[in-house]
């Protein structure tokens, strides 16, 4: 029997993580946070002191990294057995992730690691290129976005709640910079898959967006 996949792509701060996690939990499906893979690689690269444009070296680190995910109450990410979950969300990690994510060799290495998440009874995959490149045959595709100001405010709130010092002007700038890089890169740029269902979450509650996703996949 074919394994159903729901892809949820979109820019930073659109709510993909929250929505994908909730939908996966409700369906009892597996969950792939592909951004966490790029973020974990960013941490490995920073820890090993590799140059951010050293494509061959970063691809090698990507090949060798021992990454595992535990989905319980929340997502726990282990890199070489060490819990790196608390380091994943920082702005620095996100910025480095977005730089190394533009390297074609690196994306090639990570492709199979992401496809391995496709297991019974189904998969919700969250990212930028889930519906376009990683799972082009996915049964359901959603493109989730929100205007930049809303996304920056959400991101700011998230950081403050985690006790991380944050500055809204700086975050707005960082989000716009990251979006630009994600949209303009030559490989697997952020774009809506042809047959995706478009949701703008700017003025919608989390519950409203979850309901819209369920209406779509019903
Ligand atoms: O989604 P998140 O903000 O955690 O992703 C961090 C970065 O990883 C993104 O800005 C993007 O550059 C990269 N990424 C990607 N492809 C994905 C998921 C994330 O290039 N499927």
Short mmCIF file of C-alpha atoms and ligand atoms in Angstrom, two decimals:
data_model
loop_
_atom_site.label_atom_id
_atom_site.label_comp_id
_atom_site.label_asym_id
_atom_site.label_seq_id
_atom_site.Cartn_x
_atom_site.Cartn_y
_atom_site.Cartn_z
CA UNK A 1 0.00 0.00 0.00
CA UNK A 2 1.37 3.42 -0.86
CA UNK A 3 2.32 5.59 2.10
CA UNK A 4 0.41 8.90 2.20
CA UNK A 5 2.52 12.06 2.50
CA UNK A 6 1.32 15.57 3.36
CA UNK A 7 3.89 18.26 2.59
CA UNK A 8 3.73 21.68 4.25
CA UNK A 9 6.12 24.19 2.71
CA UNK A 10 6.51 27.91 3.21
CA UNK A 11 8.76 30.71 4.48
CA UNK A 12 10.14 31.10 8.02
CA UNK A 13 7.61 31.93 10.71
CA UNK A 14 4.50 31.00 8.71
CA UNK A 15 3.55 28.47 11.42
CA UNK A 16 4.62 25.32 9.55
CA UNK A 17 6.21 23.68 12.60
CA UNK A 18 3.21 24.17 14.88
CA UNK A 19 0.69 23.15 12.23
CA UNK A 20 2.64 20.15 10.90
CA UNK A 21 3.30 18.82 14.40
CA UNK A 22 -0.38 19.14 15.41
CA UNK A 23 -1.65 17.55 12.19
CA UNK A 24 0.87 14.67 12.45
CA UNK A 25 -0.16 14.03 16.08
CA UNK A 26 -3.87 14.04 15.19
CA UNK A 27 -3.37 11.69 12.25
CA UNK A 28 -0.90 9.48 14.14
CA UNK A 29 1.56 9.94 11.26
CA UNK A 30 5.33 10.41 11.34
CA UNK A 31 6.71 13.92 11.31
CA UNK A 32 9.69 15.29 9.41
CA UNK A 33 11.00 18.70 10.44
CA UNK A 34 13.43 19.11 7.54
CA UNK A 35 14.56 22.53 8.81
CA UNK A 36 15.86 20.75 11.93
CA UNK A 37 18.11 18.63 9.69
CA UNK A 38 19.64 21.77 8.12
CA UNK A 39 19.87 23.36 11.56
CA UNK A 40 21.56 20.28 13.05
CA UNK A 41 24.04 20.33 10.20
CA UNK A 42 24.68 24.03 10.90
CA UNK A 43 25.54 23.13 14.51
CA UNK A 44 27.86 20.32 13.37
CA UNK A 45 29.57 22.71 10.94
CA UNK A 46 29.98 25.44 13.58
CA UNK A 47 31.29 22.93 16.15
CA UNK A 48 33.80 21.50 13.68
CA UNK A 49 34.86 24.95 12.54
CA UNK A 50 34.34 24.32 8.80
CA UNK A 51 34.18 27.31 6.45
CA UNK A 52 30.58 28.15 5.52
CA UNK A 53 31.38 28.08 1.81
CA UNK A 54 33.48 24.89 1.93
CA UNK A 55 30.92 22.80 0.05
CA UNK A 56 32.94 19.56 -0.06
CA UNK A 57 33.75 19.66 3.65
CA UNK A 58 30.14 20.46 4.64
CA UNK A 59 28.81 17.69 2.39
CA UNK A 60 31.24 15.33 4.14
CA UNK A 61 30.01 16.43 7.57
CA UNK A 62 26.41 15.93 6.34
CA UNK A 63 27.21 12.41 5.19
CA UNK A 64 28.85 11.48 8.47
CA UNK A 65 26.51 13.13 10.94
CA UNK A 66 24.63 10.73 13.21
CA UNK A 67 21.26 12.34 13.58
CA UNK A 68 18.21 10.96 15.33
CA UNK A 69 14.81 12.37 16.17
CA UNK A 70 12.57 11.43 19.06
CA UNK A 71 8.96 12.54 18.79
CA UNK A 72 7.34 12.51 22.23
CA UNK A 73 5.71 15.53 23.89
CA UNK A 74 8.02 17.59 21.76
CA UNK A 75 10.72 16.97 19.20
CA UNK A 76 14.11 15.96 20.60
CA UNK A 77 17.06 16.03 18.21
CA UNK A 78 20.23 14.08 18.95
CA UNK A 79 23.47 14.75 17.09
CA UNK A 80 26.04 12.02 17.71
CA UNK A 81 24.00 11.05 20.78
CA UNK A 82 24.04 14.59 22.24
CA UNK A 83 20.72 16.40 22.75
CA UNK A 84 21.03 19.59 20.67
CA UNK A 85 17.32 20.56 20.81
CA UNK A 86 17.91 23.72 22.84
CA UNK A 87 20.49 25.00 20.33
CA UNK A 88 18.37 24.40 17.25
CA UNK A 89 16.07 27.41 17.49
CA UNK A 90 18.61 30.23 17.72
CA UNK A 91 18.82 32.92 15.05
CA UNK A 92 22.49 32.12 14.48
CA UNK A 93 21.69 28.46 13.78
CA UNK A 94 18.89 29.50 11.40
CA UNK A 95 21.10 31.93 9.51
CA UNK A 96 23.94 29.39 9.11
CA UNK A 97 21.40 26.69 8.13
CA UNK A 98 20.06 28.92 5.39
CA UNK A 99 23.59 29.60 4.05
CA UNK A 100 24.65 25.96 3.89
CA UNK A 101 21.22 24.93 2.56
CA UNK A 102 22.08 26.79 -0.65
CA UNK A 103 24.94 24.36 -1.40
CA UNK A 104 23.85 21.78 -4.02
CA UNK A 105 26.14 18.95 -2.80
CA UNK A 106 24.81 19.35 0.71
CA UNK A 107 21.17 19.15 -0.43
CA UNK A 108 21.99 16.04 -2.45
CA UNK A 109 23.43 14.27 0.61
CA UNK A 110 20.42 15.17 2.75
CA UNK A 111 17.83 14.04 0.21
CA UNK A 112 17.80 10.34 1.16
CA UNK A 113 17.96 11.10 4.89
CA UNK A 114 14.69 13.00 4.46
CA UNK A 115 13.03 10.39 2.25
CA UNK A 116 13.77 7.73 4.90
CA UNK A 117 11.12 9.38 7.10
CA UNK A 118 8.42 8.14 4.75
CA UNK A 119 7.11 5.22 6.81
CA UNK A 120 3.68 3.73 7.51
CA UNK A 121 1.08 4.88 8.38
CA UNK A 122 1.97 8.23 6.78
CA UNK A 123 4.19 11.31 6.93
CA UNK A 124 3.73 15.02 7.47
CA UNK A 125 6.83 16.75 6.05
CA UNK A 126 7.58 20.38 6.87
CA UNK A 127 10.11 22.52 4.96
CA UNK A 128 10.78 24.56 1.85
CA UNK A 129 11.05 21.93 -0.90
CA UNK A 130 9.04 19.02 0.49
CA UNK A 131 6.36 19.16 -2.22
CA UNK A 132 8.65 20.26 -5.06
CA UNK A 133 11.81 18.14 -4.65
CA UNK A 134 11.84 15.70 -1.74
CA UNK A 135 8.32 14.25 -2.10
CA UNK A 136 7.09 15.42 -5.54
CA UNK A 137 4.54 12.56 -5.57
CA UNK A 138 3.04 13.47 -2.20
CA UNK A 139 -0.70 12.85 -2.00
CA UNK A 140 -1.37 16.25 -0.36
CA UNK A 141 0.59 19.48 -0.63
CA UNK A 142 0.06 22.68 1.34
CA UNK A 143 1.87 26.00 0.93
CA UNK A 144 1.59 27.94 4.18
CA UNK A 145 2.60 31.57 4.30
CA UNK A 146 1.93 34.87 6.13
CA UNK A 147 3.04 38.44 5.56
CA UNK A 148 6.58 39.27 6.69
CA UNK A 149 5.54 41.55 9.59
CA UNK A 150 3.28 38.84 11.07
CA UNK A 151 5.99 36.22 10.70
CA UNK A 152 8.58 38.45 12.40
CA UNK A 153 6.20 39.16 15.32
CA UNK A 154 5.50 35.44 15.80
CA UNK A 155 9.18 34.63 15.72
CA UNK A 156 9.89 37.44 18.25
CA UNK A 157 7.20 36.10 20.60
CA UNK A 158 8.55 32.55 20.29
CA UNK A 159 12.08 33.65 21.23
CA UNK A 160 10.92 35.78 24.17
CA UNK A 161 8.81 32.88 25.47
CA UNK A 162 11.89 30.67 25.35
CA UNK A 163 13.77 33.27 27.39
CA UNK A 164 15.99 34.20 24.43
CA UNK A 165 16.83 37.90 24.10
CA UNK A 166 15.31 39.29 20.87
CA UNK A 167 14.90 42.50 18.91
CA UNK A 168 11.94 42.86 16.54
CA UNK A 169 13.69 45.11 14.02
CA UNK A 170 16.63 42.73 13.84
CA UNK A 171 14.32 39.71 13.47
CA UNK A 172 12.36 41.38 10.67
CA UNK A 173 15.63 42.02 8.87
CA UNK A 174 16.87 38.45 9.49
CA UNK A 175 13.61 36.89 8.26
CA UNK A 176 13.63 38.97 5.08
CA UNK A 177 17.27 38.08 4.45
CA UNK A 178 16.67 34.35 5.02
CA UNK A 179 13.56 34.37 2.78
CA UNK A 180 15.45 36.09 0.02
CA UNK A 181 18.25 33.53 0.20
CA UNK A 182 15.79 30.62 0.31
CA UNK A 183 13.81 31.94 -2.67
CA UNK A 184 16.76 32.92 -4.84
CA UNK A 185 19.07 29.93 -4.47
CA UNK A 186 19.70 27.89 -7.57
CA UNK A 187 18.78 24.47 -6.12
CA UNK A 188 15.39 23.67 -4.59
CA UNK A 189 14.37 27.30 -4.00
CA UNK A 190 11.36 28.04 -1.84
CA UNK A 191 8.39 28.03 -4.20
CA UNK A 192 4.86 26.73 -4.18
CA UNK A 193 4.38 23.29 -5.73
CA UNK A 194 2.08 23.40 -8.75
CA UNK A 195 -0.79 21.50 -7.17
CA UNK A 196 -0.43 22.81 -3.60
CA UNK A 197 -3.27 24.21 -1.50
CA UNK A 198 -2.38 27.83 -0.56
CA UNK A 199 -3.03 29.08 2.97
CA UNK A 200 -2.23 32.61 4.18
CA UNK A 201 -2.16 32.37 7.99
CA UNK A 202 -1.64 36.13 8.63
CA UNK A 203 -5.10 36.63 10.12
CA UNK A 204 -5.92 33.07 11.09
CA UNK A 205 -5.64 31.27 14.41
CA UNK A 206 -3.68 28.03 14.70
CA UNK A 207 -6.94 26.10 15.10
CA UNK A 208 -8.42 27.70 11.97
CA UNK A 209 -5.35 26.71 9.92
CA UNK A 210 -5.39 23.14 11.28
CA UNK A 211 -9.09 22.87 10.36
CA UNK A 212 -8.36 24.17 6.87
CA UNK A 213 -5.65 21.54 6.41
CA UNK A 214 -8.04 18.81 7.53
CA UNK A 215 -10.79 20.09 5.21
CA UNK A 216 -8.28 19.94 2.38
CA UNK A 217 -7.06 16.40 3.02
CA UNK A 218 -10.52 14.96 3.81
O1 LIG B 1 12.38 25.79 8.79
P1 LIG B 1 13.62 26.30 9.47
O2 LIG B 1 13.59 27.76 9.76
O3 LIG B 1 13.96 25.50 10.67
O4 LIG B 1 14.78 26.06 8.40
C1 LIG B 1 16.07 26.60 8.59
C2 LIG B 1 16.70 26.82 7.22
O5 LIG B 1 16.95 25.56 6.61
C3 LIG B 1 15.81 27.58 6.23
O6 LIG B 1 15.98 28.99 6.28
C4 LIG B 1 16.25 27.04 4.89
O7 LIG B 1 17.33 27.75 4.36
C5 LIG B 1 16.73 25.64 5.20
N1 LIG B 1 15.77 24.63 4.76
C6 LIG B 1 15.81 24.24 3.46
N2 LIG B 1 15.00 23.26 3.00
C7 LIG B 1 14.12 22.69 3.82
C8 LIG B 1 14.01 23.10 5.17
C9 LIG B 1 14.87 24.10 5.62
O8 LIG B 1 16.60 24.75 2.67
N3 LIG B 1 13.34 21.72 3.37
#
